[in-house]
CSV table of N, CA, C and O in Angstrom, one decimal:
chain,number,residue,atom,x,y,z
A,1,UNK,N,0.9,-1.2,0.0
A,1,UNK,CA,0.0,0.0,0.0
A,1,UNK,C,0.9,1.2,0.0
A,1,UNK,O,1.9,1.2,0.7
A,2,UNK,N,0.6,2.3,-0.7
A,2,UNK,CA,1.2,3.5,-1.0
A,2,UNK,C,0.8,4.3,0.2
A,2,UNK,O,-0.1,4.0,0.9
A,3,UNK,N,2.0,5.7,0.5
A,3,UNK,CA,1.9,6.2,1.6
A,3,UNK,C,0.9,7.2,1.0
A,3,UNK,O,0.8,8.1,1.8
A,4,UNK,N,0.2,7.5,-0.1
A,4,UNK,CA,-0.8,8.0,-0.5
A,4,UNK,C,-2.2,8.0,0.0
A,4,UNK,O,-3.1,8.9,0.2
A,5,UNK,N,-2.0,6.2,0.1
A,5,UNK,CA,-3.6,5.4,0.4
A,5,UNK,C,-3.3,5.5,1.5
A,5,UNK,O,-4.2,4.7,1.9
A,6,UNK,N,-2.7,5.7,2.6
A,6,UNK,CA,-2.4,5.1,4.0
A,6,UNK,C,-2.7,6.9,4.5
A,6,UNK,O,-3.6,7.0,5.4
A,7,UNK,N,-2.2,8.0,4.1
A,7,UNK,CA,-2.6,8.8,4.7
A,7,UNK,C,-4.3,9.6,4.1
A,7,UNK,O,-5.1,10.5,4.5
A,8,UNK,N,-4.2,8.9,3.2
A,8,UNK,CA,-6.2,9.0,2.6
A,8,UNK,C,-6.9,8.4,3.7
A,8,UNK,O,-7.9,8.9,4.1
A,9,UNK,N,-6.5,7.2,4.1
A,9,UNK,CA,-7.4,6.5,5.0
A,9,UNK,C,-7.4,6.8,6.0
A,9,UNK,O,-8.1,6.1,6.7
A,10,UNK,N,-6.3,8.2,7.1
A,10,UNK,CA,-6.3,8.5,8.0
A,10,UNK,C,-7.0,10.0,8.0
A,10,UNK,O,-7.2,10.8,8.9
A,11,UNK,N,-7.2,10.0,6.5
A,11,UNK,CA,-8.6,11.9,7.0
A,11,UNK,C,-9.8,11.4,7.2
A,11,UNK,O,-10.2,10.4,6.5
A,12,UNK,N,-10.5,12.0,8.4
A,12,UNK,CA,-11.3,12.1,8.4
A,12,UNK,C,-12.6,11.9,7.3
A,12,UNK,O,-13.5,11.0,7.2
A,13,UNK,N,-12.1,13.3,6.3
A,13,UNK,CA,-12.8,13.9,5.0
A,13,UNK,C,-12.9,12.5,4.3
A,13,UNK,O,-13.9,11.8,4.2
A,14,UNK,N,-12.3,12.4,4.0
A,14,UNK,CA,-12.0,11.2,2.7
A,14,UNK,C,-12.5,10.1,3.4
A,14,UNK,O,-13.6,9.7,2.8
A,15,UNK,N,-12.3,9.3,4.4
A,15,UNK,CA,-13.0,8.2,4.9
A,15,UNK,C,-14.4,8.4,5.0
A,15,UNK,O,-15.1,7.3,4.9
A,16,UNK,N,-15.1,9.5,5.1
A,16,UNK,CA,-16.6,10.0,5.1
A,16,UNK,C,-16.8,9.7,3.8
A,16,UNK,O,-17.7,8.8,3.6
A,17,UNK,N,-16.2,10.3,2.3
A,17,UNK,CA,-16.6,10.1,1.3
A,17,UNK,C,-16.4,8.9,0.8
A,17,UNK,O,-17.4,8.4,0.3
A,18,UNK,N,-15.3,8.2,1.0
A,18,UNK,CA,-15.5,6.9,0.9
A,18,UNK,C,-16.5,5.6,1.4
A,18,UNK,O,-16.7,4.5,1.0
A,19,UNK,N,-16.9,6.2,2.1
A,19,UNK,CA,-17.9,5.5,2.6
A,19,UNK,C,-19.4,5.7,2.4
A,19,UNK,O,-20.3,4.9,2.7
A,20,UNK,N,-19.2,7.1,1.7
A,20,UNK,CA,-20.5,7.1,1.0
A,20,UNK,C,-21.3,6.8,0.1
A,20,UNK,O,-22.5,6.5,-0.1
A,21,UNK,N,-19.7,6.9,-0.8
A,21,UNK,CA,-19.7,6.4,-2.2
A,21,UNK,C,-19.8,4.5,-1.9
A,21,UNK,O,-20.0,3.7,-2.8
A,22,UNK,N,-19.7,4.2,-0.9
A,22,UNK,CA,-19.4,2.7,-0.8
A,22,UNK,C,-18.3,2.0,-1.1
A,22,UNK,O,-18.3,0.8,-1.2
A,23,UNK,N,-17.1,2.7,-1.3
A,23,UNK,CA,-15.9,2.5,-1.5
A,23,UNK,C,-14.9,1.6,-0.8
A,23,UNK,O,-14.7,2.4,0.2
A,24,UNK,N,-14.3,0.7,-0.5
A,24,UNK,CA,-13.4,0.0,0.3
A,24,UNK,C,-12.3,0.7,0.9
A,24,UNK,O,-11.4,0.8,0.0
A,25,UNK,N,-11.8,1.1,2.0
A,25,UNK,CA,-11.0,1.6,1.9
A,25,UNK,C,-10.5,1.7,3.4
A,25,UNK,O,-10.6,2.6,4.2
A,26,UNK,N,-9.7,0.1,3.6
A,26,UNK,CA,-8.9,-0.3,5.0
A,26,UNK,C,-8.5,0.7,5.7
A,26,UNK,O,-8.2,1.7,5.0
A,27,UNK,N,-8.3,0.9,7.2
A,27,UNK,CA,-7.1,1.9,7.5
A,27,UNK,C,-6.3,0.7,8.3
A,27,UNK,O,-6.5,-0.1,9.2
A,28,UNK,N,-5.2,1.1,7.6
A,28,UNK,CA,-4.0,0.1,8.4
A,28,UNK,C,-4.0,0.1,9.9
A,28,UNK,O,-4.3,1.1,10.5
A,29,UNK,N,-3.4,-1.5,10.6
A,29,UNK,CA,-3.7,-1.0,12.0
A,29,UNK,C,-2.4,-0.3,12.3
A,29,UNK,O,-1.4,-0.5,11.8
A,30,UNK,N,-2.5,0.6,13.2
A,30,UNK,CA,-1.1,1.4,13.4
A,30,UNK,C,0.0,0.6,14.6
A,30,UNK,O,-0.5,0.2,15.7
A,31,UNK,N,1.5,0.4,14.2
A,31,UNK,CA,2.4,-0.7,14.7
A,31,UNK,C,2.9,-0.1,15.8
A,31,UNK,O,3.0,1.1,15.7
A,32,UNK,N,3.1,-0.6,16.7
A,32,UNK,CA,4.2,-0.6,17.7
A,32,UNK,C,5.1,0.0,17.5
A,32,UNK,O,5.3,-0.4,16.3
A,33,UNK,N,6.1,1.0,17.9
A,33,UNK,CA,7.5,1.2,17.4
A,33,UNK,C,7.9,1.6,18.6
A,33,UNK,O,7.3,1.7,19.6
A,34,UNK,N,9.6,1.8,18.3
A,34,UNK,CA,10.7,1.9,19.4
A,34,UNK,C,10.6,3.5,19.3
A,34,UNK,O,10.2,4.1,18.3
A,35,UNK,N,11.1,4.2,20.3
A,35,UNK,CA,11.1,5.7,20.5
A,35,UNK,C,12.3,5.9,19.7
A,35,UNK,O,12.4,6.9,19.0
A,36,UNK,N,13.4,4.9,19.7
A,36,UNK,CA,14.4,5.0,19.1
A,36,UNK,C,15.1,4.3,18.3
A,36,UNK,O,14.4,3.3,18.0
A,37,UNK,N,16.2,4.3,17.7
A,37,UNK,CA,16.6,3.3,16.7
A,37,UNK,C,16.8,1.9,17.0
A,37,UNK,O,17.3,1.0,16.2
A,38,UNK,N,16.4,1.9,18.3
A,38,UNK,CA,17.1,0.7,18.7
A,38,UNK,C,16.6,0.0,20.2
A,38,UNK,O,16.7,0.9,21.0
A,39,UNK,N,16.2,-1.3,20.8
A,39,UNK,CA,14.9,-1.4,21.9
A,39,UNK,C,16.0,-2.2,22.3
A,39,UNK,O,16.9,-2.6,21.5
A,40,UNK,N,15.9,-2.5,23.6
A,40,UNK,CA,16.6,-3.1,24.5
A,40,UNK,C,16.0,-4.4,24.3
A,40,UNK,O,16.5,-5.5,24.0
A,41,UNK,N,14.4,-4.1,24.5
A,41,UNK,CA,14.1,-5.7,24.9
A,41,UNK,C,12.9,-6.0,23.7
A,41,UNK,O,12.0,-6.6,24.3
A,42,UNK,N,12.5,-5.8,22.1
A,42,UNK,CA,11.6,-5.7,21.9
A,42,UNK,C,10.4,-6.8,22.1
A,42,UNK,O,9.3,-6.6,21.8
A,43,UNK,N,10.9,-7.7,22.6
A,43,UNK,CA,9.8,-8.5,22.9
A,43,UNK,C,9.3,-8.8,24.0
A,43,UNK,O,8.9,-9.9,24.2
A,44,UNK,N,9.2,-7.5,25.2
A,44,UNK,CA,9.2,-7.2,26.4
A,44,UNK,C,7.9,-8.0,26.9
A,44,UNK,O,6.8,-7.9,26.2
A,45,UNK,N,8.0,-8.7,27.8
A,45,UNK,CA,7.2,-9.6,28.3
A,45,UNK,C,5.7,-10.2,27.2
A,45,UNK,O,4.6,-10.4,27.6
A,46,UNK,N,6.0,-10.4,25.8
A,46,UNK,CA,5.4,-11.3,25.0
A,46,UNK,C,5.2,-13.0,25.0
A,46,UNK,O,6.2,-13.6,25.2
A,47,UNK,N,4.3,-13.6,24.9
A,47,UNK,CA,4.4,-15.4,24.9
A,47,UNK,C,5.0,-15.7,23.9
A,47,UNK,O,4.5,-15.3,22.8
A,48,UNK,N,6.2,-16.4,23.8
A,48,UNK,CA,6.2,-17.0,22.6
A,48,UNK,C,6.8,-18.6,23.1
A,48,UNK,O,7.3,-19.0,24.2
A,49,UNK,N,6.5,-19.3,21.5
A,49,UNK,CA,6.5,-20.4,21.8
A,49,UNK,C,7.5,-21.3,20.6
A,49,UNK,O,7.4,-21.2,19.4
A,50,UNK,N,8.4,-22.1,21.3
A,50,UNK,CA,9.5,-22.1,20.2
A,50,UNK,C,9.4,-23.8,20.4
A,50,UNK,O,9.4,-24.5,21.4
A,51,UNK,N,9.4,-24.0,19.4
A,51,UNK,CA,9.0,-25.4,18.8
A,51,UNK,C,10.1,-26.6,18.4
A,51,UNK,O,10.9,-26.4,17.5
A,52,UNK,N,10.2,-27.5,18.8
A,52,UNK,CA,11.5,-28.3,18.7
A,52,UNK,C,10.7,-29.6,18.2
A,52,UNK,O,9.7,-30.1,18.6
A,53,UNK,N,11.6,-30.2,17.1
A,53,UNK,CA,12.0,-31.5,16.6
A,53,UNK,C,13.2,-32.0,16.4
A,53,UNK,O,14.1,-31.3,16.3
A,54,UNK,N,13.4,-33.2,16.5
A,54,UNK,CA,14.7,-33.9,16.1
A,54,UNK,C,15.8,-32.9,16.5
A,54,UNK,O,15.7,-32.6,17.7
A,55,UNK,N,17.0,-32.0,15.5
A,55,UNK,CA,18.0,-31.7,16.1
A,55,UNK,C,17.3,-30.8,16.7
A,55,UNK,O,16.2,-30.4,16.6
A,56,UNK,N,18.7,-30.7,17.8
A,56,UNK,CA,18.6,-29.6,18.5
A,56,UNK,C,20.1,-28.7,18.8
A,56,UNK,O,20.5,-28.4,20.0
A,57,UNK,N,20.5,-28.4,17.8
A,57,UNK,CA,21.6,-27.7,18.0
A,57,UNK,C,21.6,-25.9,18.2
A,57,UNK,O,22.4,-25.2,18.7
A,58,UNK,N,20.6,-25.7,17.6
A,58,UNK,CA,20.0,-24.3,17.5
A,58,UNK,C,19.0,-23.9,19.4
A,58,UNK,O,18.7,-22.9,19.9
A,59,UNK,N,18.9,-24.8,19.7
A,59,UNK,CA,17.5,-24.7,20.3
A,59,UNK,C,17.9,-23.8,21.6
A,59,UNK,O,17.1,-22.9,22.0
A,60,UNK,N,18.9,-24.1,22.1
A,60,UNK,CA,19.4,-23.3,23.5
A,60,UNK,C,19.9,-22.3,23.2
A,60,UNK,O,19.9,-21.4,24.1
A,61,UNK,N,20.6,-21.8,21.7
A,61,UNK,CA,20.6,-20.8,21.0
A,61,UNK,C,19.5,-19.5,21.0
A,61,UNK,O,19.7,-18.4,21.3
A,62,UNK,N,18.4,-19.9,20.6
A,62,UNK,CA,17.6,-19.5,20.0
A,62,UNK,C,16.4,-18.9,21.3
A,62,UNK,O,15.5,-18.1,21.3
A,63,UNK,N,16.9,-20.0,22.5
A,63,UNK,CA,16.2,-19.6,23.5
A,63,UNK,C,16.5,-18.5,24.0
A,63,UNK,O,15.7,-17.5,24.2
A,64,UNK,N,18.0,-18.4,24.3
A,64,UNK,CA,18.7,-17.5,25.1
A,64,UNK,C,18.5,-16.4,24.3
A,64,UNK,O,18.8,-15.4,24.8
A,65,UNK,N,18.0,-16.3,23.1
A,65,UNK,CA,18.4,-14.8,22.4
A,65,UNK,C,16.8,-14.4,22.4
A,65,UNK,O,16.7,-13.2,22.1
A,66,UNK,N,15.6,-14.9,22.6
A,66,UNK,CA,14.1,-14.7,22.7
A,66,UNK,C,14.2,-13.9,24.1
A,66,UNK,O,14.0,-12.7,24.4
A,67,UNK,N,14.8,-15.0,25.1
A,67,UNK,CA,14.8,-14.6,26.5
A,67,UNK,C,15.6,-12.8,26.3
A,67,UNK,O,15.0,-11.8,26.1
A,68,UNK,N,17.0,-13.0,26.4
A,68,UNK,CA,17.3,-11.7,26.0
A,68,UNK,C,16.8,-10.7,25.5
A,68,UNK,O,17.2,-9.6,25.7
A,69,UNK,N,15.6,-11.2,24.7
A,69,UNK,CA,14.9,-10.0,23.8
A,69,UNK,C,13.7,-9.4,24.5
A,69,UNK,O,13.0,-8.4,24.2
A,70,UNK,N,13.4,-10.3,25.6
A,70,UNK,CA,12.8,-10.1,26.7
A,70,UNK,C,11.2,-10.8,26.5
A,70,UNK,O,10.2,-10.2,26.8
A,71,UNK,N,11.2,-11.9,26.3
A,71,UNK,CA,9.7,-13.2,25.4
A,71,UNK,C,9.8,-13.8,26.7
A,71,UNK,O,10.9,-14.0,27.3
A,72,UNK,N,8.9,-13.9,27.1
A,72,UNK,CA,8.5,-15.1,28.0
A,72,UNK,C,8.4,-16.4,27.3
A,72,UNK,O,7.5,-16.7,26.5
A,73,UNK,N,9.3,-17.2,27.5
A,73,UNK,CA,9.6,-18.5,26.7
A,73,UNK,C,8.9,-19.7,27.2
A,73,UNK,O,9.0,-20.0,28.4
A,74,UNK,N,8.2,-20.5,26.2
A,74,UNK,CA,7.6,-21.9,26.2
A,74,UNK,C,8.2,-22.7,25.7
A,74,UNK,O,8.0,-22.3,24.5
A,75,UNK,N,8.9,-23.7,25.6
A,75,UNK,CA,9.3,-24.6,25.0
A,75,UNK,C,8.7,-25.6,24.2
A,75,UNK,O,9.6,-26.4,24.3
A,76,UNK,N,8.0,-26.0,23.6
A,76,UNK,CA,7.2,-27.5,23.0
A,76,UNK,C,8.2,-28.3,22.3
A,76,UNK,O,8.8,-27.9,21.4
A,77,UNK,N,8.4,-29.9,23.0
A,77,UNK,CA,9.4,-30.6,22.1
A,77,UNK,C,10.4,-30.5,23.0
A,77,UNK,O,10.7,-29.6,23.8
A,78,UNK,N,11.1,-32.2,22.4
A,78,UNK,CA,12.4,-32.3,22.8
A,78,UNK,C,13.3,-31.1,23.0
A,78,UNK,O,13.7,-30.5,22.0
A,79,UNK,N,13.8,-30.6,24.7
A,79,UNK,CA,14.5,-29.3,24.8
A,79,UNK,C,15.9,-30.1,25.3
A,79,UNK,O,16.0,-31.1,26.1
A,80,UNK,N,17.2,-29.2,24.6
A,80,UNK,CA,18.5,-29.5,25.6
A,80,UNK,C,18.4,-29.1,27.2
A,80,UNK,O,17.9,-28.1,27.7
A,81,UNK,N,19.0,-30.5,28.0
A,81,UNK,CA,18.9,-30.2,29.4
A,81,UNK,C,19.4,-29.0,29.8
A,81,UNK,O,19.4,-28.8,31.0
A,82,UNK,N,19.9,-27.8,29.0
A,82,UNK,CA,21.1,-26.8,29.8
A,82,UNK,C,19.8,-25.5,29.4
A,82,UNK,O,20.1,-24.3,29.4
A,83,UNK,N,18.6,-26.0,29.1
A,83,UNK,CA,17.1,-25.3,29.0
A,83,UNK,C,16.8,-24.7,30.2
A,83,UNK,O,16.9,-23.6,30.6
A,84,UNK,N,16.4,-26.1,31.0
A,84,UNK,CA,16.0,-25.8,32.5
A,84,UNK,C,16.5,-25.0,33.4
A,84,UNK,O,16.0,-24.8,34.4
A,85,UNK,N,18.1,-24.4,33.0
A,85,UNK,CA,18.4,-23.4,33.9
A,85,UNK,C,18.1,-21.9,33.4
A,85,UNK,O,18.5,-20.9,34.0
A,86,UNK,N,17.5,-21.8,32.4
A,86,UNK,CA,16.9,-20.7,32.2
A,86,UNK,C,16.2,-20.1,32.1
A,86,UNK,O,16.4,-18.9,32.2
């Protein structure tokens, strides 16, 4: 979507005529952002859920860096024992 259509669908004006006309015309949902270029923890106390099959060489990896990012971490699946301490 063009920053055209994105600030059309944030006037007032134009969303009234659009809608009169019977026109379609989404307004994006507006995102989350960092105040700055850069978030300490962006996934500050979110659920997430990290999924394990077969290898697992990535898996304590991948935890420690969710954790770090600040996810409240679930496991599902075979996890490495060195999991449980964190």
């Amino acid at each position: 979507m063009s920053d055209w259509l994105l600030q059309l669908g944030t006037n007032p004006r134009a969303r009234r005529l659009t809608k009169t006309l019977g026109l379609p015309l989404p307004l994006p949902q507006t995102l989350r952002r960092a105040s700055g270029p850069w978030e300490e923890r962006p996934l500050g106390d979110q659920a997430v859920v990290l999924g394990t099959a077969g290898g697992r060489a990535l898996v304590e990896t991948a935890a420690r860096a969710l954790i770090a990012a600040g996810a409240d971490l679930s496991v599902v699946g075979p996890a490495p024992p060195a999991l449980a301490e964190l």
